[in-house]
């Protein structure tokens, strides 16, 4: 069965100081990393953080230790995002100890944003936009190296480029811009007010319980993000074309007060349901056995403050399907109606020939 959080969506499958960037060979980096005994078994662990850099940012950017109550799944996600600094501008991450075909794209995007953020020295300068490309499927059994290029440090903006490397090849790249907040004009597209409260909607396991036999292990998998469909379950909507989807989501627990962590968790979650929206005008769903989907590129703009452990409304809509590519957009609102994040994603959509 299709694993919705995999990079390929196949429904048939059951401080560091500012300095010049060191020159590393991708092949040498991958070889030295895969030989490290600390990655035997590939179980996520709390990694050494870039401490001096975090201190310059008022403690933000390192996620351990903290003592707030979270679910085990969310604790694992925080550990996953807490990258190990192995050299100046070079970080190492792992994947969950799960049975996956490919690395979930939201994981690589979230980890890349962590790596970029840990090289930003200015206090209270946070990400305002990111643009990323998924280049190759990630191997969940191998560590991922994140190499950061400090492109620019300006008076108001900081720009970083991150390259993710596995087995000597680039699997993902991301460019992120960070901005120190300034006063200015304020306007937004308003949030829909006819959306039911998340507290009145079933959680994922309750909503999908009628389909648990078909979903298999994926149904039982612990989830760090509490996600609640507004428009009914995706299975029942097959055969009923529509042009929008709304999902309430939040981290399953109380997170520390760290804007970097909250932005990285929302980056992780933003990849979960958006591309599926491109199928809605055709009355199709990700459970269709002939559909194969893969993220190609992902862009996010961070407009206003938010907490990833508070309810957020992800209002999604398809934009275009053509040439085996689909484009979808999403607006992420706080429960009070503030537009926090805008997301746009393009993906590959292919259909297997029927036997």
Tab-separated table of C-alpha atoms in Angstrom:
chain	number	residue	atom	x	y	z
A	1	UNK	CA	0.000	0.000	0.000
A	2	UNK	CA	1.072	3.535	-0.743
A	3	UNK	CA	3.015	5.191	2.076
A	4	UNK	CA	1.842	8.780	1.992
A	5	UNK	CA	4.950	10.152	3.691
A	6	UNK	CA	7.460	8.570	1.291
A	7	UNK	CA	9.281	10.663	-1.284
A	8	UNK	CA	7.767	8.613	-4.118
A	9	UNK	CA	4.030	8.224	-3.695
A	10	UNK	CA	3.234	4.799	-5.093
A	11	UNK	CA	-0.148	3.385	-4.178
A	12	UNK	CA	0.857	-0.113	-5.179
A	13	UNK	CA	3.538	-0.407	-2.507
A	14	UNK	CA	2.032	-2.376	0.697
A	15	UNK	CA	29.649	28.225	17.153
A	16	UNK	CA	30.631	27.971	14.079
A	17	UNK	CA	32.102	31.251	12.941
A	18	UNK	CA	31.511	32.934	9.618
A	19	UNK	CA	34.136	31.705	7.196
A	20	UNK	CA	34.586	30.458	3.675
A	21	UNK	CA	32.898	27.187	2.802
A	22	UNK	CA	35.335	24.258	3.110
A	23	UNK	CA	35.832	22.244	-0.058
A	24	UNK	CA	34.579	18.683	0.363
A	25	UNK	CA	34.237	15.879	-2.142
A	26	UNK	CA	30.684	14.528	-2.080
A	27	UNK	CA	32.036	11.008	-2.536
A	28	UNK	CA	34.545	11.390	0.302
A	29	UNK	CA	31.909	12.861	2.615
A	30	UNK	CA	29.497	10.013	1.952
A	31	UNK	CA	32.195	7.383	2.355
A	32	UNK	CA	33.412	8.721	5.692
A	33	UNK	CA	29.846	9.096	6.932
A	34	UNK	CA	28.672	5.622	5.978
A	35	UNK	CA	31.733	4.160	7.668
A	36	UNK	CA	30.883	5.789	10.982
A	37	UNK	CA	30.008	3.159	13.632
A	38	UNK	CA	27.603	5.581	15.319
A	39	UNK	CA	25.051	4.936	12.584
A	40	UNK	CA	24.754	1.187	12.965
A	41	UNK	CA	21.067	0.362	13.089
A	42	UNK	CA	20.166	3.891	11.940
A	43	UNK	CA	18.140	4.624	15.075
A	44	UNK	CA	17.623	8.378	15.549
A	45	UNK	CA	19.452	9.813	18.519
A	46	UNK	CA	19.999	13.179	20.149
A	47	UNK	CA	22.941	14.601	18.218
A	48	UNK	CA	25.600	17.109	19.195
A	49	UNK	CA	24.366	20.566	18.248
A	50	UNK	CA	26.213	23.635	17.061
A	51	UNK	CA	26.356	25.120	20.563
A	52	UNK	CA	28.331	28.293	20.048
A	53	UNK	CA	26.095	29.315	17.165
A	54	UNK	CA	22.975	28.653	19.223
A	55	UNK	CA	24.287	30.808	22.058
A	56	UNK	CA	24.719	33.703	19.639
A	57	UNK	CA	21.040	33.318	18.721
A	58	UNK	CA	19.795	33.419	22.284
A	59	UNK	CA	19.711	29.629	22.570
A	60	UNK	CA	17.442	29.089	19.557
A	61	UNK	CA	18.287	26.400	17.045
A	62	UNK	CA	19.333	23.550	19.315
A	63	UNK	CA	16.509	21.307	20.412
A	64	UNK	CA	18.051	19.391	23.362
A	65	UNK	CA	17.655	19.272	26.251
A	66	UNK	CA	14.071	20.259	26.965
A	67	UNK	CA	11.459	18.804	29.264
A	68	UNK	CA	8.039	19.556	27.803
A	69	UNK	CA	5.489	16.727	27.459
A	70	UNK	CA	5.360	15.308	23.924
A	71	UNK	CA	4.304	12.042	22.357
A	72	UNK	CA	6.987	9.474	21.646
A	73	UNK	CA	6.508	10.030	17.907
A	74	UNK	CA	7.043	13.793	18.267
A	75	UNK	CA	10.054	13.211	20.495
A	76	UNK	CA	11.508	11.025	17.728
A	77	UNK	CA	10.855	13.787	15.185
A	78	UNK	CA	12.631	16.382	17.324
A	79	UNK	CA	15.568	14.001	17.664
A	80	UNK	CA	15.512	13.496	13.898
A	81	UNK	CA	15.747	17.243	13.316
A	82	UNK	CA	18.522	17.760	15.889
A	83	UNK	CA	21.390	17.364	13.431
A	84	UNK	CA	24.954	16.523	14.385
A	85	UNK	CA	27.520	19.219	13.551
A	86	UNK	CA	30.582	17.377	12.227
A	87	UNK	CA	32.519	20.329	10.764
A	88	UNK	CA	32.061	24.001	10.038
A	89	UNK	CA	29.050	24.241	7.690
A	90	UNK	CA	28.649	20.452	7.623
A	91	UNK	CA	25.922	18.479	9.414
A	92	UNK	CA	24.781	14.891	9.529
A	93	UNK	CA	21.257	13.520	9.860
A	94	UNK	CA	19.600	10.119	9.896
A	95	UNK	CA	16.198	8.689	9.001
A	96	UNK	CA	13.620	7.004	11.252
A	97	UNK	CA	14.065	3.324	12.052
A	98	UNK	CA	11.041	2.428	9.937
A	99	UNK	CA	10.293	0.240	6.945
A	100	UNK	CA	10.329	2.853	4.195
A	101	UNK	CA	11.105	2.602	0.508
A	102	UNK	CA	12.489	6.159	0.318
A	103	UNK	CA	13.188	9.052	2.640
A	104	UNK	CA	10.144	11.267	3.237
A	105	UNK	CA	10.669	14.551	1.407
A	106	UNK	CA	9.445	16.641	4.345
A	107	UNK	CA	12.189	15.124	6.485
A	108	UNK	CA	14.962	16.220	4.106
A	109	UNK	CA	13.429	19.693	3.771
A	110	UNK	CA	13.103	20.062	7.547
A	111	UNK	CA	16.632	18.839	8.217
A	112	UNK	CA	18.019	21.139	5.511
A	113	UNK	CA	16.324	24.126	7.137
A	114	UNK	CA	17.833	23.113	10.489
A	115	UNK	CA	21.292	23.032	8.905
A	116	UNK	CA	20.814	26.439	7.294
A	117	UNK	CA	19.442	27.986	10.502
A	118	UNK	CA	22.417	26.810	12.558
A	119	UNK	CA	24.785	28.900	10.466
A	120	UNK	CA	22.822	32.153	10.947
A	121	UNK	CA	24.587	34.095	13.687
A	122	UNK	CA	22.298	37.117	13.962
A	123	UNK	CA	19.893	36.936	16.909
A	124	UNK	CA	16.183	37.036	15.975
A	125	UNK	CA	16.811	36.629	12.248
A	126	UNK	CA	14.531	33.830	11.061
A	127	UNK	CA	13.588	32.159	7.798
A	128	UNK	CA	11.098	34.048	5.631
A	129	UNK	CA	11.315	31.904	2.488
A	130	UNK	CA	12.776	28.703	1.125
A	131	UNK	CA	12.922	27.107	-2.312
A	132	UNK	CA	13.917	23.475	-2.753
A	133	UNK	CA	14.331	20.774	-5.395
A	134	UNK	CA	14.037	17.021	-4.869
A	135	UNK	CA	16.706	15.576	-7.160
A	136	UNK	CA	17.020	11.883	-6.262
A	137	UNK	CA	15.191	9.476	-3.943
A	138	UNK	CA	16.777	9.352	-0.489
A	139	UNK	CA	18.027	6.074	0.993
A	140	UNK	CA	16.454	5.629	4.472
A	141	UNK	CA	19.189	3.170	5.529
A	142	UNK	CA	22.043	5.666	5.105
A	143	UNK	CA	22.900	8.962	6.811
A	144	UNK	CA	22.438	12.242	4.969
A	145	UNK	CA	25.150	14.911	4.840
A	146	UNK	CA	24.036	18.548	4.751
A	147	UNK	CA	26.607	21.010	3.394
A	148	UNK	CA	25.800	24.693	3.911
A	149	UNK	CA	27.049	27.483	1.662
A	150	UNK	CA	26.988	30.877	3.412
A	151	UNK	CA	26.023	32.846	0.343
A	152	UNK	CA	25.379	36.223	1.972
A	153	UNK	CA	25.237	37.903	5.375
A	154	UNK	CA	23.684	41.336	5.000
A	155	UNK	CA	22.428	43.988	7.387
A	156	UNK	CA	18.812	42.761	7.127
A	157	UNK	CA	18.936	39.495	5.184
A	158	UNK	CA	20.959	36.293	5.308
A	159	UNK	CA	21.011	33.751	2.476
A	160	UNK	CA	22.025	30.101	2.733
A	161	UNK	CA	22.211	27.228	0.261
A	162	UNK	CA	22.083	23.647	1.521
A	163	UNK	CA	23.016	20.539	-0.439
A	164	UNK	CA	21.973	17.106	0.862
A	165	UNK	CA	24.341	14.276	-0.088
A	166	UNK	CA	24.029	10.487	0.008
A	167	UNK	CA	26.327	7.875	-1.547
A	168	UNK	CA	28.401	10.587	-3.188
A	169	UNK	CA	25.422	12.156	-4.971
A	170	UNK	CA	23.269	15.210	-4.335
A	171	UNK	CA	19.701	14.157	-3.527
A	172	UNK	CA	18.227	17.553	-2.592
A	173	UNK	CA	19.079	21.230	-2.542
A	174	UNK	CA	17.508	24.135	-0.724
A	175	UNK	CA	18.008	27.872	-0.703
A	176	UNK	CA	16.672	29.796	2.280
A	177	UNK	CA	16.533	33.483	3.123
A	178	UNK	CA	16.418	34.865	6.670
A	179	UNK	CA	15.195	38.316	7.659
A	180	UNK	CA	15.216	40.462	10.770
A	181	UNK	CA	11.611	41.578	11.315
A	182	UNK	CA	10.767	45.204	10.457
A	183	UNK	CA	7.590	47.312	10.820
A	184	UNK	CA	5.592	47.833	7.633
A	185	UNK	CA	2.285	47.311	5.815
A	186	UNK	CA	0.100	44.428	6.976
A	187	UNK	CA	-2.618	42.690	4.919
A	188	UNK	CA	-3.524	39.095	4.065
A	189	UNK	CA	-6.086	36.915	2.316
A	190	UNK	CA	-8.589	36.121	5.087
A	191	UNK	CA	-9.087	32.609	6.403
A	192	UNK	CA	-12.327	30.787	5.707
A	193	UNK	CA	-14.660	31.041	8.695
A	194	UNK	CA	-16.966	28.150	7.779
A	195	UNK	CA	-14.424	25.466	8.725
A	196	UNK	CA	-15.335	23.185	11.656
A	197	UNK	CA	-13.200	23.357	14.777
A	198	UNK	CA	-10.502	20.646	14.917
A	199	UNK	CA	-11.834	19.507	18.278
A	200	UNK	CA	-15.054	18.428	16.538
A	201	UNK	CA	-13.216	16.317	13.938
A	202	UNK	CA	-11.856	12.768	14.298
A	203	UNK	CA	-8.096	12.251	14.442
A	204	UNK	CA	-6.341	10.360	11.671
A	205	UNK	CA	-6.659	6.860	13.121
A	206	UNK	CA	-10.331	7.316	13.931
A	207	UNK	CA	-11.066	8.774	10.491
A	208	UNK	CA	-9.198	6.032	8.643
A	209	UNK	CA	-10.244	3.116	10.863
A	210	UNK	CA	-12.630	1.656	8.221
A	211	UNK	CA	-9.632	1.283	5.881
A	212	UNK	CA	-7.025	-0.057	8.321
A	213	UNK	CA	-6.872	-3.496	6.701
A	214	UNK	CA	-6.059	-1.958	3.336
A	215	UNK	CA	-3.554	0.460	4.841
A	216	UNK	CA	-1.711	-2.234	6.788
A	217	UNK	CA	1.305	-1.167	8.863
A	218	UNK	CA	0.993	2.442	7.772
A	219	UNK	CA	-2.269	2.740	9.702
A	220	UNK	CA	-0.612	1.723	12.987
A	221	UNK	CA	2.492	3.839	12.548
A	222	UNK	CA	2.909	6.476	15.308
A	223	UNK	CA	2.485	10.006	13.991
A	224	UNK	CA	4.218	13.132	15.323
A	225	UNK	CA	1.657	15.385	13.615
A	226	UNK	CA	-2.003	15.292	14.679
A	227	UNK	CA	-3.758	15.708	11.327
A	228	UNK	CA	-7.541	16.055	10.926
A	229	UNK	CA	-9.260	16.147	7.535
A	230	UNK	CA	-12.082	18.673	7.293
A	231	UNK	CA	-13.664	17.295	4.113
A	232	UNK	CA	-13.925	13.628	5.035
A	233	UNK	CA	-11.420	10.847	4.487
A	234	UNK	CA	-9.444	10.716	1.210
A	235	UNK	CA	-10.782	7.241	0.367
A	236	UNK	CA	-14.438	8.231	0.390
A	237	UNK	CA	-13.799	11.301	-1.766
A	238	UNK	CA	-12.612	9.193	-4.717
A	239	UNK	CA	-15.057	9.620	-7.581
A	240	UNK	CA	-16.219	13.016	-6.348
A	241	UNK	CA	-14.214	15.791	-8.077
A	242	UNK	CA	-13.476	18.912	-6.056
A	243	UNK	CA	-10.967	21.760	-6.103
A	244	UNK	CA	-9.963	22.237	-2.473
A	245	UNK	CA	-8.981	20.412	0.691
A	246	UNK	CA	-8.649	21.621	4.272
A	247	UNK	CA	-6.629	19.886	6.975
A	248	UNK	CA	-6.100	20.915	10.592
A	249	UNK	CA	-2.663	19.965	11.913
A	250	UNK	CA	-0.439	20.458	14.939
A	251	UNK	CA	2.544	18.799	16.581
A	252	UNK	CA	1.399	16.112	19.013
A	253	UNK	CA	2.734	17.661	22.219
A	254	UNK	CA	4.108	20.858	23.743
A	255	UNK	CA	7.227	22.183	22.036
A	256	UNK	CA	9.923	24.421	23.526
A	257	UNK	CA	9.803	28.130	22.697
A	258	UNK	CA	12.102	27.996	19.676
A	259	UNK	CA	11.007	29.615	16.379
A	260	UNK	CA	13.569	27.528	14.470
A	261	UNK	CA	12.092	24.245	15.682
A	262	UNK	CA	8.524	25.382	14.988
A	263	UNK	CA	9.432	26.456	11.425
A	264	UNK	CA	11.247	23.175	10.745
A	265	UNK	CA	8.354	21.044	12.014
A	266	UNK	CA	5.863	22.929	9.835
A	267	UNK	CA	8.244	22.490	6.892
A	268	UNK	CA	8.214	18.742	7.617
A	269	UNK	CA	4.402	18.654	7.835
A	270	UNK	CA	3.816	20.838	4.762
A	271	UNK	CA	4.826	17.969	2.456
A	272	UNK	CA	2.290	15.480	3.830
A	273	UNK	CA	-0.926	16.219	1.938
A	274	UNK	CA	-0.353	19.052	-0.535
A	275	UNK	CA	0.579	17.098	-3.653
A	276	UNK	CA	-2.439	14.818	-3.165
A	277	UNK	CA	-4.595	17.899	-3.824
A	278	UNK	CA	-3.627	17.817	-7.507
A	279	UNK	CA	-5.717	14.636	-7.916
A	280	UNK	CA	-8.922	16.144	-6.552
A	281	UNK	CA	-10.265	17.753	-9.775
A	282	UNK	CA	-10.146	14.306	-11.389
A	283	UNK	CA	-11.918	12.503	-8.559
A	284	UNK	CA	-8.769	10.466	-7.893
A	285	UNK	CA	-6.886	9.714	-4.671
A	286	UNK	CA	-3.517	8.488	-3.510
A	287	UNK	CA	-5.012	5.064	-2.787
A	288	UNK	CA	-5.593	4.474	-6.505
A	289	UNK	CA	-3.315	1.572	-7.403
A	290	UNK	CA	-2.300	3.076	-10.756
A	291	UNK	CA	-1.061	6.453	-9.504
A	292	UNK	CA	2.610	7.224	-8.879
A	293	UNK	CA	3.548	10.619	-7.435
A	294	UNK	CA	6.816	12.265	-6.447
A	295	UNK	CA	7.658	15.749	-5.196
A	296	UNK	CA	9.773	17.783	-7.621
A	297	UNK	CA	10.103	21.171	-5.949
A	298	UNK	CA	8.787	22.894	-2.846
A	299	UNK	CA	8.570	26.567	-1.876
A	300	UNK	CA	7.474	28.206	1.374
A	301	UNK	CA	7.045	31.781	2.575
A	302	UNK	CA	6.825	32.454	6.322
A	303	UNK	CA	4.712	35.538	6.946
A	304	UNK	CA	3.762	35.745	10.632
A	305	UNK	CA	4.645	34.087	13.947
A	306	UNK	CA	3.023	30.750	14.803
A	307	UNK	CA	3.455	27.735	17.039
A	308	UNK	CA	3.601	24.298	15.442
A	309	UNK	CA	2.001	22.788	18.565
A	310	UNK	CA	-1.116	24.971	18.191
A	311	UNK	CA	-3.813	24.114	15.669
A	312	UNK	CA	-3.032	25.313	12.140
A	313	UNK	CA	-5.439	25.203	9.198
A	314	UNK	CA	-3.802	24.020	5.958
A	315	UNK	CA	-6.113	25.319	3.202
A	316	UNK	CA	-5.043	23.597	-0.024
A	317	UNK	CA	-6.034	23.869	-3.666
A	318	UNK	CA	-4.803	22.495	-7.008
A	319	UNK	CA	-3.472	25.054	-9.475
A	320	UNK	CA	-2.625	23.125	-12.642
A	321	UNK	CA	-2.066	19.636	-14.056
A	322	UNK	CA	-0.226	19.242	-17.363
A	323	UNK	CA	2.643	17.279	-18.892
A	324	UNK	CA	2.558	14.680	-16.074
A	325	UNK	CA	3.210	17.428	-13.536
A	326	UNK	CA	0.833	18.814	-10.951
A	327	UNK	CA	1.030	22.117	-9.075
A	328	UNK	CA	-0.751	22.823	-5.808
A	329	UNK	CA	-0.791	25.690	-3.325
A	330	UNK	CA	-1.608	25.918	0.331
A	331	UNK	CA	-2.161	28.609	2.955
A	332	UNK	CA	-1.412	27.785	6.579
A	333	UNK	CA	-3.413	29.844	9.081
A	334	UNK	CA	-3.316	30.035	12.840
A	335	UNK	CA	-6.566	29.198	14.620
A	336	UNK	CA	-7.114	32.930	15.166
A	337	UNK	CA	-6.987	33.553	11.398
A	338	UNK	CA	-3.451	34.888	10.852
A	339	UNK	CA	-1.855	33.781	7.580
A	340	UNK	CA	1.361	32.195	8.863
A	341	UNK	CA	2.819	30.356	5.848
A	342	UNK	CA	2.209	30.009	2.109
A	343	UNK	CA	3.295	26.787	0.368
A	344	UNK	CA	3.537	25.856	-3.326
A	345	UNK	CA	4.617	22.425	-4.533
A	346	UNK	CA	5.047	20.781	-7.915
A	347	UNK	CA	5.127	17.034	-8.333
A	348	UNK	CA	5.377	14.302	-10.915
A	349	UNK	CA	2.145	12.368	-11.553
A	350	UNK	CA	2.320	9.188	-13.598
A	351	UNK	CA	-0.104	6.346	-14.177
A	352	UNK	CA	0.958	2.736	-14.388
A	353	UNK	CA	-0.349	0.867	-17.408
A	354	UNK	CA	-3.198	-1.393	-16.394
A	355	UNK	CA	-2.460	-5.120	-16.776
